[in-house]
Amino acid sequence: GAGVSQSPSNKVTEKGKDVELRCDPISGHTALYWYRQSLGQGLEFLIYFQGNSAPDKSGLPSDRFSAERTGGSVSTLTIQRTQQEDSAVYLCASSRVGAKETQYFGPGTRLLVL
Amino acid sequence: QKEVEQDPGPLSVPEGAIVSLNCTYSNSAFQYFMWYRQYSRKGPELLMYTYSSGNKEDGRFTAQVDKSSKYISLFIRDSQPSDSATYLCAMSAANNNDMRFGAGTRLTVKP
């Protein structure tokens, strides 16, 4: 079946602009995760959604970052007033409920803030 | 000190060699241990996961967890050029939603 998809694959923006990154998880996966991968760094957890429960936002680095998940499926990560240090690959993953050890990742969105 | 330490390499081996990749960690609450493979400009792909201590084998890959030493390993036997990628370790506590990742080790297998 189809894997996790993300769009856009690449995004170049100017400092101070807002960006929206989209994630479409695997059908039937109720858990959805966002991570950030900076050059030479491991993945950094950002936010976790599980069904209709309140999301775990403990990894969001600042209040400029927010995410929502509509209808329990597609998720959007929004970064407001982007800064150069926001430049990174943003990865989305999904899993079945209670199966965080088997997350399936999308290809990522490469964000460059000029 | 980072919660998860992983030697970034790069590591270069000849085809057919046995590769050993390792991570150490500091959080004794970690119970789930994963290894991901990431090709250039792709998302990570889950290779193996283990729960608590012990070994797990899948084809040419063997994962080992030593919780007493807070040390995990991934062994690749008969390495192939197609194994050339960055390998990421990841781990998680039982009651946490987030996973902690190592920085990744870049592996090159030369024909």
PDB file of C-alpha atoms in Angstrom:
ATOM      1  CA  GLY A   1       0.000   0.000   0.000  1.00  0.00           C
ATOM      2  CA  ALA A   2       0.967   3.657  -0.109  1.00  0.00           C
ATOM      3  CA  GLY A   3       3.494   4.874   2.408  1.00  0.00           C
ATOM      4  CA  VAL A   4       3.667   8.152   4.299  1.00  0.00           C
ATOM      5  CA  SER A   5       3.684  11.100   1.936  1.00  0.00           C
ATOM      6  CA  GLN A   6       4.865  14.625   2.607  1.00  0.00           C
ATOM      7  CA  SER A   7       4.616  17.846   0.684  1.00  0.00           C
ATOM      8  CA  PRO A   8       6.293  19.903  -0.483  1.00  0.00           C
ATOM      9  CA  SER A   9       9.494  17.911  -0.874  1.00  0.00           C
ATOM     10  CA  ASN A  10      11.510  21.138  -0.837  1.00  0.00           C
ATOM     11  CA  LYS A  11      10.662  24.605   0.414  1.00  0.00           C
ATOM     12  CA  VAL A  12      12.740  27.759   0.212  1.00  0.00           C
ATOM     13  CA  THR A  13      11.431  30.758   2.085  1.00  0.00           C
ATOM     14  CA  GLU A  14      12.575  34.112   3.346  1.00  0.00           C
ATOM     15  CA  LYS A  15      13.224  34.836   6.982  1.00  0.00           C
ATOM     16  CA  GLY A  16      10.059  36.024   8.696  1.00  0.00           C
ATOM     17  CA  LYS A  17       7.630  34.232   6.402  1.00  0.00           C
ATOM     18  CA  ASP A  18       5.242  31.496   7.545  1.00  0.00           C
ATOM     19  CA  VAL A  19       5.404  27.976   6.087  1.00  0.00           C
ATOM     20  CA  GLU A  20       3.067  25.002   6.138  1.00  0.00           C
ATOM     21  CA  LEU A  21       4.274  21.431   5.773  1.00  0.00           C
ATOM     22  CA  ARG A  22       1.880  18.600   5.086  1.00  0.00           C
ATOM     23  CA  CYS A  23       1.906  14.933   6.060  1.00  0.00           C
ATOM     24  CA  ASP A  24      -0.428  12.194   4.847  1.00  0.00           C
ATOM     25  CA  PRO A  25       0.030   9.069   7.010  1.00  0.00           C
ATOM     26  CA  ILE A  26      -0.479   5.445   6.104  1.00  0.00           C
ATOM     27  CA  SER A  27      -4.152   4.536   6.026  1.00  0.00           C
ATOM     28  CA  GLY A  28      -5.185   2.959   9.316  1.00  0.00           C
ATOM     29  CA  HIS A  29      -2.329   4.439  11.306  1.00  0.00           C
ATOM     30  CA  THR A  30      -3.791   6.481  14.124  1.00  0.00           C
ATOM     31  CA  ALA A  31      -0.467   7.656  15.554  1.00  0.00           C
ATOM     32  CA  LEU A  32       1.419  10.444  13.786  1.00  0.00           C
ATOM     33  CA  TYR A  33       4.768  12.008  14.682  1.00  0.00           C
ATOM     34  CA  TRP A  34       6.739  15.015  13.484  1.00  0.00           C
ATOM     35  CA  TYR A  35      10.517  15.172  13.749  1.00  0.00           C
ATOM     36  CA  ARG A  36      13.187  17.632  12.694  1.00  0.00           C
ATOM     37  CA  GLN A  37      16.571  16.556  11.337  1.00  0.00           C
ATOM     38  CA  SER A  38      19.250  19.180  11.171  1.00  0.00           C
ATOM     39  CA  LEU A  39      22.475  18.670   9.239  1.00  0.00           C
ATOM     40  CA  GLY A  40      24.676  16.154  11.037  1.00  0.00           C
ATOM     41  CA  GLN A  41      22.169  15.773  13.851  1.00  0.00           C
ATOM     42  CA  GLY A  42      19.867  13.002  14.895  1.00  0.00           C
ATOM     43  CA  LEU A  43      16.131  13.312  14.635  1.00  0.00           C
ATOM     44  CA  GLU A  44      14.524  15.641  17.145  1.00  0.00           C
ATOM     45  CA  PHE A  45      10.986  14.813  18.271  1.00  0.00           C
ATOM     46  CA  LEU A  46       8.529  17.667  17.786  1.00  0.00           C
ATOM     47  CA  ILE A  47       4.939  16.522  18.324  1.00  0.00           C
ATOM     48  CA  TYR A  48       2.803  13.374  18.547  1.00  0.00           C
ATOM     49  CA  PHE A  49      -0.846  12.818  17.671  1.00  0.00           C
ATOM     50  CA  GLN A  50      -2.880   9.772  18.695  1.00  0.00           C
ATOM     51  CA  GLY A  51      -6.439   9.540  17.491  1.00  0.00           C
ATOM     52  CA  ASN A  52      -8.638  12.198  19.047  1.00  0.00           C
ATOM     53  CA  SER A  53      -6.469  12.607  22.132  1.00  0.00           C
ATOM     54  CA  ALA A  54      -4.751  15.893  22.926  1.00  0.00           C
ATOM     55  CA  PRO A  55      -1.395  15.974  21.109  1.00  0.00           C
ATOM     56  CA  ASP A  56       1.905  15.666  22.932  1.00  0.00           C
ATOM     57  CA  LYS A  57       3.580  18.974  22.084  1.00  0.00           C
ATOM     58  CA  SER A  58       6.505  18.553  24.445  1.00  0.00           C
ATOM     59  CA  GLY A  59       9.092  18.650  21.651  1.00  0.00           C
ATOM     60  CA  LEU A  60       8.058  21.876  19.930  1.00  0.00           C
ATOM     61  CA  PRO A  61      11.057  24.245  20.198  1.00  0.00           C
ATOM     62  CA  SER A  62       9.104  27.500  20.409  1.00  0.00           C
ATOM     63  CA  ASP A  63       5.613  28.947  20.134  1.00  0.00           C
ATOM     64  CA  ARG A  64       6.326  29.703  16.482  1.00  0.00           C
ATOM     65  CA  PHE A  65       5.766  26.012  15.825  1.00  0.00           C
ATOM     66  CA  SER A  66       2.301  24.482  15.775  1.00  0.00           C
ATOM     67  CA  ALA A  67       0.643  21.460  14.247  1.00  0.00           C
ATOM     68  CA  GLU A  68      -2.820  20.173  13.713  1.00  0.00           C
ATOM     69  CA  ARG A  69      -4.356  16.970  12.515  1.00  0.00           C
ATOM     70  CA  THR A  70      -7.747  17.158  10.904  1.00  0.00           C
ATOM     71  CA  GLY A  71     -10.092  14.207  10.787  1.00  0.00           C
ATOM     72  CA  GLY A  72      -7.509  11.951  12.363  1.00  0.00           C
ATOM     73  CA  SER A  73      -5.561  11.714   9.130  1.00  0.00           C
ATOM     74  CA  VAL A  74      -3.642  14.495   7.388  1.00  0.00           C
ATOM     75  CA  SER A  75      -1.447  16.705   9.543  1.00  0.00           C
ATOM     76  CA  THR A  76      -0.020  20.166   8.940  1.00  0.00           C
ATOM     77  CA  LEU A  77       3.054  21.558  10.691  1.00  0.00           C
ATOM     78  CA  THR A  78       3.156  25.349  10.647  1.00  0.00           C
ATOM     79  CA  ILE A  79       6.205  27.461  11.368  1.00  0.00           C
ATOM     80  CA  GLN A  80       5.491  31.140  11.825  1.00  0.00           C
ATOM     81  CA  ARG A  81       8.016  33.933  11.333  1.00  0.00           C
ATOM     82  CA  THR A  82      10.659  31.494  10.135  1.00  0.00           C
ATOM     83  CA  GLN A  83      14.265  31.927  11.247  1.00  0.00           C
ATOM     84  CA  GLN A  84      17.429  30.676   9.568  1.00  0.00           C
ATOM     85  CA  GLU A  85      17.930  28.133  12.349  1.00  0.00           C
ATOM     86  CA  ASP A  86      14.625  26.529  11.300  1.00  0.00           C
ATOM     87  CA  SER A  87      16.367  25.240   8.162  1.00  0.00           C
ATOM     88  CA  ALA A  88      16.256  21.450   8.399  1.00  0.00           C
ATOM     89  CA  VAL A  89      14.509  18.360   7.071  1.00  0.00           C
ATOM     90  CA  TYR A  90      11.089  17.907   8.646  1.00  0.00           C
ATOM     91  CA  LEU A  91      10.055  14.278   8.810  1.00  0.00           C
ATOM     92  CA  CYS A  92       6.672  12.799   9.491  1.00  0.00           C
ATOM     93  CA  ALA A  93       6.067   9.237  10.655  1.00  0.00           C
ATOM     94  CA  SER A  94       2.999   7.166  11.417  1.00  0.00           C
ATOM     95  CA  SER A  95       2.309   3.936  13.274  1.00  0.00           C
ATOM     96  CA  ARG A  96      -0.526   1.800  14.522  1.00  0.00           C
ATOM     97  CA  VAL A  97      -1.763   2.607  17.998  1.00  0.00           C
ATOM     98  CA  GLY A  98       0.580   1.295  20.684  1.00  0.00           C
ATOM     99  CA  ALA A  99       3.270   0.479  18.127  1.00  0.00           C
ATOM    100  CA  LYS A 100       5.641   3.426  18.414  1.00  0.00           C
ATOM    101  CA  GLU A 101       8.559   1.037  17.889  1.00  0.00           C
ATOM    102  CA  THR A 102       7.426   0.473  14.299  1.00  0.00           C
ATOM    103  CA  GLN A 103       7.119   3.933  12.846  1.00  0.00           C
ATOM    104  CA  TYR A 104       7.082   4.440   9.107  1.00  0.00           C
ATOM    105  CA  PHE A 105       8.663   7.642   7.866  1.00  0.00           C
ATOM    106  CA  GLY A 106       7.868   9.843   4.932  1.00  0.00           C
ATOM    107  CA  PRO A 107      10.582  11.254   2.648  1.00  0.00           C
ATOM    108  CA  GLY A 108      10.668  14.562   4.481  1.00  0.00           C
ATOM    109  CA  THR A 109      10.377  18.214   3.545  1.00  0.00           C
ATOM    110  CA  ARG A 110      13.655  20.065   3.134  1.00  0.00           C
ATOM    111  CA  LEU A 111      13.186  23.596   4.417  1.00  0.00           C
ATOM    112  CA  LEU A 112      15.680  26.337   3.678  1.00  0.00           C
ATOM    113  CA  VAL A 113      15.181  29.728   5.273  1.00  0.00           C
ATOM    114  CA  LEU A 114      17.195  32.471   3.595  1.00  0.00           C
TER     115      LEU A 114
ATOM    116  CA  GLN B   1      26.320  14.664  27.609  1.00  0.00           C
ATOM    117  CA  LYS B   2      23.728  13.679  25.034  1.00  0.00           C
ATOM    118  CA  GLU B   3      21.084  11.178  26.039  1.00  0.00           C
ATOM    119  CA  VAL B   4      22.070   8.957  23.106  1.00  0.00           C
ATOM    120  CA  GLU B   5      25.619   8.871  21.781  1.00  0.00           C
ATOM    121  CA  GLN B   6      26.505   7.455  18.384  1.00  0.00           C
ATOM    122  CA  ASP B   7      29.805   7.689  16.563  1.00  0.00           C
ATOM    123  CA  PRO B   8      29.064   9.574  13.344  1.00  0.00           C
ATOM    124  CA  GLY B   9      31.845   7.844  11.428  1.00  0.00           C
ATOM    125  CA  PRO B  10      32.226   7.854   8.529  1.00  0.00           C
ATOM    126  CA  LEU B  11      32.865   4.124   8.423  1.00  0.00           C
ATOM    127  CA  SER B  12      34.226   2.509   5.265  1.00  0.00           C
ATOM    128  CA  VAL B  13      34.518  -1.252   4.831  1.00  0.00           C
ATOM    129  CA  PRO B  14      35.139  -3.644   1.926  1.00  0.00           C
ATOM    130  CA  GLU B  15      32.300  -5.705   0.547  1.00  0.00           C
ATOM    131  CA  GLY B  16      31.754  -8.873   2.579  1.00  0.00           C
ATOM    132  CA  ALA B  17      33.049  -7.415   5.832  1.00  0.00           C
ATOM    133  CA  ILE B  18      31.219  -7.633   9.143  1.00  0.00           C
ATOM    134  CA  VAL B  19      30.085  -4.208  10.273  1.00  0.00           C
ATOM    135  CA  SER B  20      29.547  -3.254  13.894  1.00  0.00           C
ATOM    136  CA  LEU B  21      27.528  -0.138  14.721  1.00  0.00           C
ATOM    137  CA  ASN B  22      27.027   0.999  18.301  1.00  0.00           C
ATOM    138  CA  CYS B  23      25.191   3.433  20.520  1.00  0.00           C
ATOM    139  CA  THR B  24      25.398   4.227  24.190  1.00  0.00           C
ATOM    140  CA  TYR B  25      22.722   5.895  26.249  1.00  0.00           C
ATOM    141  CA  SER B  26      22.240   7.371  29.679  1.00  0.00           C
ATOM    142  CA  ASN B  27      18.525   6.973  30.410  1.00  0.00           C
ATOM    143  CA  SER B  28      17.890   3.697  32.233  1.00  0.00           C
ATOM    144  CA  ALA B  29      14.155   4.043  31.492  1.00  0.00           C
ATOM    145  CA  PHE B  30      14.649   3.198  27.821  1.00  0.00           C
ATOM    146  CA  GLN B  31      12.956  -0.089  26.976  1.00  0.00           C
ATOM    147  CA  TYR B  32      12.503   0.026  23.194  1.00  0.00           C
ATOM    148  CA  PHE B  33      15.563   0.020  20.957  1.00  0.00           C
ATOM    149  CA  MET B  34      15.407   0.538  17.213  1.00  0.00           C
ATOM    150  CA  TRP B  35      17.784   0.705  14.282  1.00  0.00           C
ATOM    151  CA  TYR B  36      16.907   2.716  11.194  1.00  0.00           C
ATOM    152  CA  ARG B  37      18.643   2.920   7.839  1.00  0.00           C
ATOM    153  CA  GLN B  38      18.526   6.200   5.959  1.00  0.00           C
ATOM    154  CA  TYR B  39      19.601   6.580   2.368  1.00  0.00           C
ATOM    155  CA  SER B  40      20.593   9.980   1.096  1.00  0.00           C
ATOM    156  CA  ARG B  41      17.614  12.339   0.753  1.00  0.00           C
ATOM    157  CA  LYS B  42      15.188   9.673   1.966  1.00  0.00           C
ATOM    158  CA  GLY B  43      13.279   9.134   5.202  1.00  0.00           C
ATOM    159  CA  PRO B  44      14.567   6.610   7.761  1.00  0.00           C
ATOM    160  CA  GLU B  45      13.534   3.005   7.235  1.00  0.00           C
ATOM    161  CA  LEU B  46      13.044   0.713  10.227  1.00  0.00           C
ATOM    162  CA  LEU B  47      15.466  -2.210  10.176  1.00  0.00           C
ATOM    163  CA  MET B  48      14.943  -3.855  13.540  1.00  0.00           C
ATOM    164  CA  TYR B  49      13.607  -3.233  16.983  1.00  0.00           C
ATOM    165  CA  THR B  50      14.065  -5.017  20.279  1.00  0.00           C
ATOM    166  CA  TYR B  51      12.309  -4.710  23.584  1.00  0.00           C
ATOM    167  CA  SER B  52      14.439  -4.700  26.734  1.00  0.00           C
ATOM    168  CA  SER B  53      17.648  -6.746  26.620  1.00  0.00           C
ATOM    169  CA  GLY B  54      18.777  -9.534  24.357  1.00  0.00           C
ATOM    170  CA  ASN B  55      19.580 -10.320  20.779  1.00  0.00           C
ATOM    171  CA  LYS B  56      17.488 -10.349  17.661  1.00  0.00           C
ATOM    172  CA  GLU B  57      18.487 -11.649  14.264  1.00  0.00           C
ATOM    173  CA  ASP B  58      16.959 -10.906  10.878  1.00  0.00           C
ATOM    174  CA  GLY B  59      18.842 -12.192   7.875  1.00  0.00           C
ATOM    175  CA  ARG B  60      22.248 -10.516   7.740  1.00  0.00           C
ATOM    176  CA  PHE B  61      21.360  -8.153  10.597  1.00  0.00           C
ATOM    177  CA  THR B  62      21.702  -8.803  14.326  1.00  0.00           C
ATOM    178  CA  ALA B  63      20.702  -6.338  17.013  1.00  0.00           C
ATOM    179  CA  GLN B  64      22.021  -6.611  20.553  1.00  0.00           C
ATOM    180  CA  VAL B  65      20.951  -4.755  23.671  1.00  0.00           C
ATOM    181  CA  ASP B  66      22.943  -4.716  26.897  1.00  0.00           C
ATOM    182  CA  LYS B  67      20.916  -2.706  29.372  1.00  0.00           C
ATOM    183  CA  SER B  68      23.409  -3.226  32.188  1.00  0.00           C
ATOM    184  CA  SER B  69      26.015  -1.367  30.128  1.00  0.00           C
ATOM    185  CA  LYS B  70      23.502   0.913  28.400  1.00  0.00           C
ATOM    186  CA  TYR B  71      24.945  -0.181  25.086  1.00  0.00           C
ATOM    187  CA  ILE B  72      23.293  -1.362  21.884  1.00  0.00           C
ATOM    188  CA  SER B  73      24.804  -2.760  18.716  1.00  0.00           C
ATOM    189  CA  LEU B  74      23.844  -3.600  15.168  1.00  0.00           C
ATOM    190  CA  PHE B  75      25.910  -6.140  13.266  1.00  0.00           C
ATOM    191  CA  ILE B  76      25.745  -6.512   9.506  1.00  0.00           C
ATOM    192  CA  ARG B  77      27.201  -9.705   8.087  1.00  0.00           C
ATOM    193  CA  ASP B  78      28.420 -10.075   4.510  1.00  0.00           C
ATOM    194  CA  SER B  79      28.018  -6.359   3.922  1.00  0.00           C
ATOM    195  CA  GLN B  80      26.962  -5.235   0.454  1.00  0.00           C
ATOM    196  CA  PRO B  81      27.419  -1.933  -1.408  1.00  0.00           C
ATOM    197  CA  SER B  82      23.644  -1.517  -1.106  1.00  0.00           C
ATOM    198  CA  ASP B  83      24.103  -1.325   2.674  1.00  0.00           C
ATOM    199  CA  SER B  84      25.856   2.025   2.192  1.00  0.00           C
ATOM    200  CA  ALA B  85      23.678   4.461   4.129  1.00  0.00           C
ATOM    201  CA  THR B  86      23.420   6.272   7.434  1.00  0.00           C
ATOM    202  CA  TYR B  87      22.357   4.072  10.332  1.00  0.00           C
ATOM    203  CA  LEU B  88      20.428   5.652  13.180  1.00  0.00           C
ATOM    204  CA  CYS B  89      19.824   4.124  16.567  1.00  0.00           C
ATOM    205  CA  ALA B  90      16.695   5.167  18.434  1.00  0.00           C
ATOM    206  CA  MET B  91      15.240   4.365  21.799  1.00  0.00           C
ATOM    207  CA  SER B  92      12.220   5.105  23.898  1.00  0.00           C
ATOM    208  CA  ALA B  93      10.866   4.622  27.387  1.00  0.00           C
ATOM    209  CA  ALA B  94       7.705   2.601  27.837  1.00  0.00           C
ATOM    210  CA  ASN B  95       5.570   5.539  28.923  1.00  0.00           C
ATOM    211  CA  ASN B  96       6.897   8.168  26.511  1.00  0.00           C
ATOM    212  CA  ASN B  97       5.638   9.071  23.078  1.00  0.00           C
ATOM    213  CA  ASP B  98       8.911  10.427  21.783  1.00  0.00           C
ATOM    214  CA  MET B  99      11.962   8.552  20.642  1.00  0.00           C
ATOM    215  CA  ARG B 100      15.546   9.687  21.153  1.00  0.00           C
ATOM    216  CA  PHE B 101      17.789   9.258  18.171  1.00  0.00           C
ATOM    217  CA  GLY B 102      21.524   9.013  17.799  1.00  0.00           C
ATOM    218  CA  ALA B 103      23.206  11.326  15.311  1.00  0.00           C
ATOM    219  CA  GLY B 104      23.674   8.434  12.861  1.00  0.00           C
ATOM    220  CA  THR B 105      26.727   6.602  11.515  1.00  0.00           C
ATOM    221  CA  ARG B 106      27.497   6.968   7.841  1.00  0.00           C
ATOM    222  CA  LEU B 107      28.556   3.630   6.366  1.00  0.00           C
ATOM    223  CA  THR B 108      30.158   3.022   2.983  1.00  0.00           C
ATOM    224  CA  VAL B 109      30.647  -0.523   1.698  1.00  0.00           C
ATOM    225  CA  LYS B 110      33.143  -0.566  -1.148  1.00  0.00           C
ATOM    226  CA  PRO B 111      32.858  -3.176  -3.925  1.00  0.00           C
TER     227      PRO B 111
END
